[in-house]
Amino acid sequence: MATPAKSEKKEVKYLSKDFSNFKDSLIDFSKTYFPNTFNDFNESDPGMMFIEMAAYVGDVLSYYIDD
């Protein structure tokens, strides 16, 4: 796997604090680091289920951290 140049480096923003921002960050991360493996971002794709589950976990953990 080729890693992107430093100027292209994407990281998941853990300070996003909500589901949609976590989801967008995870999609950008996937597009950067796995362009050939994971390139179907349709809502019905099984891969999106994993992205949405990870975004949900991030959202819930952010809620409990702030609580």
PDB file of N, CA and C in Angstrom:
ATOM      1  N   MET A   1       0.847  -1.185   0.000  1.00  0.00           N
ATOM      2  CA  MET A   1       0.000   0.000   0.000  1.00  0.00           C
ATOM      3  C   MET A   1       0.884   1.238   0.000  1.00  0.00           C
ATOM      4  N   ALA A   2       0.651   2.096  -0.910  1.00  0.00           N
ATOM      5  CA  ALA A   2       1.397   3.344  -0.982  1.00  0.00           C
ATOM      6  C   ALA A   2       0.762   4.360  -0.048  1.00  0.00           C
ATOM      7  N   THR A   3       1.593   4.987   0.744  1.00  0.00           N
ATOM      8  CA  THR A   3       1.076   6.017   1.642  1.00  0.00           C
ATOM      9  C   THR A   3       1.137   7.360   0.938  1.00  0.00           C
ATOM     10  N   PRO A   4       0.189   8.219   1.200  1.00  0.00           N
ATOM     11  CA  PRO A   4       0.180   9.526   0.555  1.00  0.00           C
ATOM     12  C   PRO A   4       1.323  10.404   1.050  1.00  0.00           C
ATOM     13  N   ALA A   5       1.668  11.386   0.242  1.00  0.00           N
ATOM     14  CA  ALA A   5       2.694  12.343   0.636  1.00  0.00           C
ATOM     15  C   ALA A   5       2.228  13.113   1.860  1.00  0.00           C
ATOM     16  N   LYS A   6       3.167  13.737   2.545  1.00  0.00           N
ATOM     17  CA  LYS A   6       2.819  14.446   3.779  1.00  0.00           C
ATOM     18  C   LYS A   6       1.771  15.525   3.559  1.00  0.00           C
ATOM     19  N   SER A   7       1.786  16.163   2.398  1.00  0.00           N
ATOM     20  CA  SER A   7       0.800  17.216   2.150  1.00  0.00           C
ATOM     21  C   SER A   7      -0.608  16.645   1.988  1.00  0.00           C
ATOM     22  N   GLU A   8      -0.702  15.349   1.578  1.00  0.00           N
ATOM     23  CA  GLU A   8      -2.001  14.720   1.391  1.00  0.00           C
ATOM     24  C   GLU A   8      -2.473  13.979   2.633  1.00  0.00           C
ATOM     25  N   LYS A   9      -1.644  13.887   3.645  1.00  0.00           N
ATOM     26  CA  LYS A   9      -1.948  13.061   4.808  1.00  0.00           C
ATOM     27  C   LYS A   9      -3.246  13.506   5.479  1.00  0.00           C
ATOM     28  N   LYS A  10      -4.133  12.535   5.654  1.00  0.00           N
ATOM     29  CA  LYS A  10      -5.425  12.797   6.293  1.00  0.00           C
ATOM     30  C   LYS A  10      -5.463  12.064   7.619  1.00  0.00           C
ATOM     31  N   GLU A  11      -6.060  12.660   8.590  1.00  0.00           N
ATOM     32  CA  GLU A  11      -6.257  12.022   9.880  1.00  0.00           C
ATOM     33  C   GLU A  11      -7.715  12.188  10.280  1.00  0.00           C
ATOM     34  N   VAL A  12      -8.199  11.239  11.034  1.00  0.00           N
ATOM     35  CA  VAL A  12      -9.566  11.322  11.541  1.00  0.00           C
ATOM     36  C   VAL A  12      -9.572  12.347  12.662  1.00  0.00           C
ATOM     37  N   LYS A  13     -10.482  13.301  12.578  1.00  0.00           N
ATOM     38  CA  LYS A  13     -10.562  14.352  13.588  1.00  0.00           C
ATOM     39  C   LYS A  13     -11.391  13.855  14.766  1.00  0.00           C
ATOM     40  N   TYR A  14     -10.725  13.594  15.863  1.00  0.00           N
ATOM     41  CA  TYR A  14     -11.420  13.070  17.032  1.00  0.00           C
ATOM     42  C   TYR A  14     -12.127  14.157  17.828  1.00  0.00           C
ATOM     43  N   LEU A  15     -11.936  15.399  17.456  1.00  0.00           N
ATOM     44  CA  LEU A  15     -12.619  16.497  18.141  1.00  0.00           C
ATOM     45  C   LEU A  15     -13.909  16.882  17.431  1.00  0.00           C
ATOM     46  N   SER A  16     -14.327  16.088  16.462  1.00  0.00           N
ATOM     47  CA  SER A  16     -15.523  16.394  15.680  1.00  0.00           C
ATOM     48  C   SER A  16     -16.777  16.425  16.537  1.00  0.00           C
ATOM     49  N   LYS A  17     -16.907  15.475  17.444  1.00  0.00           N
ATOM     50  CA  LYS A  17     -17.972  15.435  18.445  1.00  0.00           C
ATOM     51  C   LYS A  17     -19.353  15.013  17.966  1.00  0.00           C
ATOM     52  N   ASP A  18     -19.572  14.801  16.676  1.00  0.00           N
ATOM     53  CA  ASP A  18     -20.890  14.324  16.262  1.00  0.00           C
ATOM     54  C   ASP A  18     -20.777  13.300  15.129  1.00  0.00           C
ATOM     55  N   PHE A  19     -21.860  12.573  14.925  1.00  0.00           N
ATOM     56  CA  PHE A  19     -21.888  11.452  13.993  1.00  0.00           C
ATOM     57  C   PHE A  19     -21.493  11.857  12.581  1.00  0.00           C
ATOM     58  N   SER A  20     -22.087  12.917  12.067  1.00  0.00           N
ATOM     59  CA  SER A  20     -21.843  13.282  10.664  1.00  0.00           C
ATOM     60  C   SER A  20     -20.401  13.717  10.426  1.00  0.00           C
ATOM     61  N   ASN A  21     -19.808  14.431  11.372  1.00  0.00           N
ATOM     62  CA  ASN A  21     -18.411  14.832  11.205  1.00  0.00           C
ATOM     63  C   ASN A  21     -17.471  13.633  11.307  1.00  0.00           C
ATOM     64  N   PHE A  22     -17.749  12.713  12.237  1.00  0.00           N
ATOM     65  CA  PHE A  22     -16.951  11.489  12.308  1.00  0.00           C
ATOM     66  C   PHE A  22     -17.066  10.709  11.000  1.00  0.00           C
ATOM     67  N   LYS A  23     -18.275  10.586  10.489  1.00  0.00           N
ATOM     68  CA  LYS A  23     -18.506   9.834   9.250  1.00  0.00           C
ATOM     69  C   LYS A  23     -17.759  10.473   8.082  1.00  0.00           C
ATOM     70  N   ASP A  24     -17.846  11.790   7.949  1.00  0.00           N
ATOM     71  CA  ASP A  24     -17.143  12.486   6.869  1.00  0.00           C
ATOM     72  C   ASP A  24     -15.632  12.311   6.983  1.00  0.00           C
ATOM     73  N   SER A  25     -15.100  12.384   8.202  1.00  0.00           N
ATOM     74  CA  SER A  25     -13.664  12.193   8.407  1.00  0.00           C
ATOM     75  C   SER A  25     -13.232  10.777   8.050  1.00  0.00           C
ATOM     76  N   LEU A  26     -14.045   9.791   8.416  1.00  0.00           N
ATOM     77  CA  LEU A  26     -13.716   8.404   8.098  1.00  0.00           C
ATOM     78  C   LEU A  26     -13.794   8.142   6.594  1.00  0.00           C
ATOM     79  N   ILE A  27     -14.741   8.756   5.913  1.00  0.00           N
ATOM     80  CA  ILE A  27     -14.832   8.609   4.456  1.00  0.00           C
ATOM     81  C   ILE A  27     -13.618   9.243   3.785  1.00  0.00           C
ATOM     82  N   ASP A  28     -13.219  10.433   4.224  1.00  0.00           N
ATOM     83  CA  ASP A  28     -12.025  11.076   3.665  1.00  0.00           C
ATOM     84  C   ASP A  28     -10.780  10.233   3.911  1.00  0.00           C
ATOM     85  N   PHE A  29     -10.678   9.655   5.104  1.00  0.00           N
ATOM     86  CA  PHE A  29      -9.549   8.784   5.437  1.00  0.00           C
ATOM     87  C   PHE A  29      -9.524   7.575   4.507  1.00  0.00           C
ATOM     88  N   SER A  30     -10.677   6.974   4.278  1.00  0.00           N
ATOM     89  CA  SER A  30     -10.763   5.801   3.401  1.00  0.00           C
ATOM     90  C   SER A  30     -10.409   6.150   1.963  1.00  0.00           C
ATOM     91  N   LYS A  31     -10.866   7.297   1.499  1.00  0.00           N
ATOM     92  CA  LYS A  31     -10.546   7.721   0.131  1.00  0.00           C
ATOM     93  C   LYS A  31      -9.052   7.976  -0.037  1.00  0.00           C
ATOM     94  N   THR A  32      -8.399   8.450   1.014  1.00  0.00           N
ATOM     95  CA  THR A  32      -6.977   8.753   0.935  1.00  0.00           C
ATOM     96  C   THR A  32      -6.119   7.497   1.001  1.00  0.00           C
ATOM     97  N   TYR A  33      -6.392   6.635   1.963  1.00  0.00           N
ATOM     98  CA  TYR A  33      -5.516   5.499   2.222  1.00  0.00           C
ATOM     99  C   TYR A  33      -5.938   4.202   1.540  1.00  0.00           C
ATOM    100  N   PHE A  34      -7.174   4.073   1.113  1.00  0.00           N
ATOM    101  CA  PHE A  34      -7.657   2.851   0.469  1.00  0.00           C
ATOM    102  C   PHE A  34      -8.439   3.159  -0.813  1.00  0.00           C
ATOM    103  N   PRO A  35      -7.852   3.903  -1.748  1.00  0.00           N
ATOM    104  CA  PRO A  35      -8.618   4.313  -2.935  1.00  0.00           C
ATOM    105  C   PRO A  35      -9.001   3.155  -3.851  1.00  0.00           C
ATOM    106  N   ASN A  36      -8.196   2.109  -3.914  1.00  0.00           N
ATOM    107  CA  ASN A  36      -8.495   0.978  -4.798  1.00  0.00           C
ATOM    108  C   ASN A  36      -9.320  -0.090  -4.106  1.00  0.00           C
ATOM    109  N   THR A  37      -9.197  -0.192  -2.801  1.00  0.00           N
ATOM    110  CA  THR A  37      -9.885  -1.237  -2.052  1.00  0.00           C
ATOM    111  C   THR A  37     -11.304  -0.833  -1.688  1.00  0.00           C
ATOM    112  N   PHE A  38     -11.461   0.375  -1.201  1.00  0.00           N
ATOM    113  CA  PHE A  38     -12.761   0.834  -0.716  1.00  0.00           C
ATOM    114  C   PHE A  38     -13.129   2.101  -1.461  1.00  0.00           C
ATOM    115  N   ASN A  39     -13.951   1.952  -2.502  1.00  0.00           N
ATOM    116  CA  ASN A  39     -14.304   3.116  -3.311  1.00  0.00           C
ATOM    117  C   ASN A  39     -15.803   3.222  -3.587  1.00  0.00           C
ATOM    118  N   ASP A  40     -16.605   2.405  -2.922  1.00  0.00           N
ATOM    119  CA  ASP A  40     -18.058   2.480  -3.078  1.00  0.00           C
ATOM    120  C   ASP A  40     -18.647   3.063  -1.795  1.00  0.00           C
ATOM    121  N   PHE A  41     -19.048   4.316  -1.858  1.00  0.00           N
ATOM    122  CA  PHE A  41     -19.559   4.993  -0.668  1.00  0.00           C
ATOM    123  C   PHE A  41     -21.072   5.158  -0.723  1.00  0.00           C
ATOM    124  N   ASN A  42     -21.726   4.245  -1.407  1.00  0.00           N
ATOM    125  CA  ASN A  42     -23.178   4.223  -1.461  1.00  0.00           C
ATOM    126  C   ASN A  42     -23.717   3.793  -0.093  1.00  0.00           C
ATOM    127  N   GLU A  43     -24.821   4.356   0.326  1.00  0.00           N
ATOM    128  CA  GLU A  43     -25.386   4.048   1.644  1.00  0.00           C
ATOM    129  C   GLU A  43     -25.724   2.570   1.816  1.00  0.00           C
ATOM    130  N   SER A  44     -25.987   1.864   0.719  1.00  0.00           N
ATOM    131  CA  SER A  44     -26.353   0.451   0.821  1.00  0.00           C
ATOM    132  C   SER A  44     -25.136  -0.478   0.807  1.00  0.00           C
ATOM    133  N   ASP A  45     -23.933   0.058   0.663  1.00  0.00           N
ATOM    134  CA  ASP A  45     -22.723  -0.757   0.633  1.00  0.00           C
ATOM    135  C   ASP A  45     -22.394  -1.268   2.037  1.00  0.00           C
ATOM    136  N   PRO A  46     -22.029  -2.551   2.167  1.00  0.00           N
ATOM    137  CA  PRO A  46     -21.687  -3.083   3.497  1.00  0.00           C
ATOM    138  C   PRO A  46     -20.507  -2.362   4.151  1.00  0.00           C
ATOM    139  N   GLY A  47     -19.586  -1.838   3.354  1.00  0.00           N
ATOM    140  CA  GLY A  47     -18.462  -1.093   3.921  1.00  0.00           C
ATOM    141  C   GLY A  47     -18.908   0.169   4.631  1.00  0.00           C
ATOM    142  N   MET A  48     -19.971   0.783   4.126  1.00  0.00           N
ATOM    143  CA  MET A  48     -20.497   1.981   4.783  1.00  0.00           C
ATOM    144  C   MET A  48     -21.078   1.650   6.146  1.00  0.00           C
ATOM    145  N   MET A  49     -21.549   0.415   6.306  1.00  0.00           N
ATOM    146  CA  MET A  49     -22.060   0.002   7.609  1.00  0.00           C
ATOM    147  C   MET A  49     -20.952   0.109   8.658  1.00  0.00           C
ATOM    148  N   PHE A  50     -19.738  -0.316   8.297  1.00  0.00           N
ATOM    149  CA  PHE A  50     -18.627  -0.258   9.245  1.00  0.00           C
ATOM    150  C   PHE A  50     -18.218   1.184   9.533  1.00  0.00           C
ATOM    151  N   ILE A  51     -18.233   2.027   8.513  1.00  0.00           N
ATOM    152  CA  ILE A  51     -17.920   3.442   8.727  1.00  0.00           C
ATOM    153  C   ILE A  51     -18.961   4.078   9.637  1.00  0.00           C
ATOM    154  N   GLU A  52     -20.239   3.782   9.395  1.00  0.00           N
ATOM    155  CA  GLU A  52     -21.296   4.357  10.225  1.00  0.00           C
ATOM    156  C   GLU A  52     -21.255   3.815  11.650  1.00  0.00           C
ATOM    157  N   MET A  53     -20.886   2.544  11.803  1.00  0.00           N
ATOM    158  CA  MET A  53     -20.761   1.995  13.160  1.00  0.00           C
ATOM    159  C   MET A  53     -19.620   2.672  13.914  1.00  0.00           C
ATOM    160  N   ALA A  54     -18.491   2.898  13.237  1.00  0.00           N
ATOM    161  CA  ALA A  54     -17.368   3.581  13.874  1.00  0.00           C
ATOM    162  C   ALA A  54     -17.734   5.026  14.208  1.00  0.00           C
ATOM    163  N   ALA A  55     -18.475   5.696  13.323  1.00  0.00           N
ATOM    164  CA  ALA A  55     -18.912   7.065  13.591  1.00  0.00           C
ATOM    165  C   ALA A  55     -19.879   7.097  14.771  1.00  0.00           C
ATOM    166  N   TYR A  56     -20.741   6.100  14.868  1.00  0.00           N
ATOM    167  CA  TYR A  56     -21.675   6.003  15.993  1.00  0.00           C
ATOM    168  C   TYR A  56     -20.916   5.838  17.306  1.00  0.00           C
ATOM    169  N   VAL A  57     -19.922   4.957  17.304  1.00  0.00           N
ATOM    170  CA  VAL A  57     -19.125   4.745  18.521  1.00  0.00           C
ATOM    171  C   VAL A  57     -18.419   6.037  18.915  1.00  0.00           C
ATOM    172  N   GLY A  58     -17.847   6.741  17.940  1.00  0.00           N
ATOM    173  CA  GLY A  58     -17.199   8.013  18.237  1.00  0.00           C
ATOM    174  C   GLY A  58     -18.169   9.029  18.802  1.00  0.00           C
ATOM    175  N   ASP A  59     -19.381   9.066  18.263  1.00  0.00           N
ATOM    176  CA  ASP A  59     -20.406   9.988  18.749  1.00  0.00           C
ATOM    177  C   ASP A  59     -20.799   9.663  20.188  1.00  0.00           C
ATOM    178  N   VAL A  60     -21.028   8.390  20.476  1.00  0.00           N
ATOM    179  CA  VAL A  60     -21.428   7.981  21.831  1.00  0.00           C
ATOM    180  C   VAL A  60     -20.300   8.232  22.823  1.00  0.00           C
ATOM    181  N   LEU A  61     -19.070   7.901  22.445  1.00  0.00           N
ATOM    182  CA  LEU A  61     -17.947   8.145  23.352  1.00  0.00           C
ATOM    183  C   LEU A  61     -17.765   9.634  23.616  1.00  0.00           C
ATOM    184  N   SER A  62     -17.949  10.463  22.598  1.00  0.00           N
ATOM    185  CA  SER A  62     -17.856  11.912  22.801  1.00  0.00           C
ATOM    186  C   SER A  62     -18.932  12.400  23.760  1.00  0.00           C
ATOM    187  N   TYR A  63     -20.122  11.821  23.648  1.00  0.00           N
ATOM    188  CA  TYR A  63     -21.205  12.193  24.559  1.00  0.00           C
ATOM    189  C   TYR A  63     -20.825  11.876  26.003  1.00  0.00           C
ATOM    190  N   TYR A  64     -20.313  10.669  26.240  1.00  0.00           N
ATOM    191  CA  TYR A  64     -19.976  10.272  27.605  1.00  0.00           C
ATOM    192  C   TYR A  64     -18.753  11.010  28.140  1.00  0.00           C
ATOM    193  N   ILE A  65     -17.849  11.399  27.268  1.00  0.00           N
ATOM    194  CA  ILE A  65     -16.701  12.188  27.712  1.00  0.00           C
ATOM    195  C   ILE A  65     -17.165  13.569  28.158  1.00  0.00           C
ATOM    196  N   ASP A  66     -18.107  14.154  27.425  1.00  0.00           N
ATOM    197  CA  ASP A  66     -18.603  15.489  27.751  1.00  0.00           C
ATOM    198  C   ASP A  66     -19.558  15.493  28.933  1.00  0.00           C
ATOM    199  N   ASP A  67     -20.134  14.355  29.223  1.00  0.00           N
ATOM    200  CA  ASP A  67     -21.140  14.274  30.283  1.00  0.00           C
ATOM    201  C   ASP A  67     -20.552  14.441  31.650  1.00  0.00           C
TER     202      ASP A  67
END
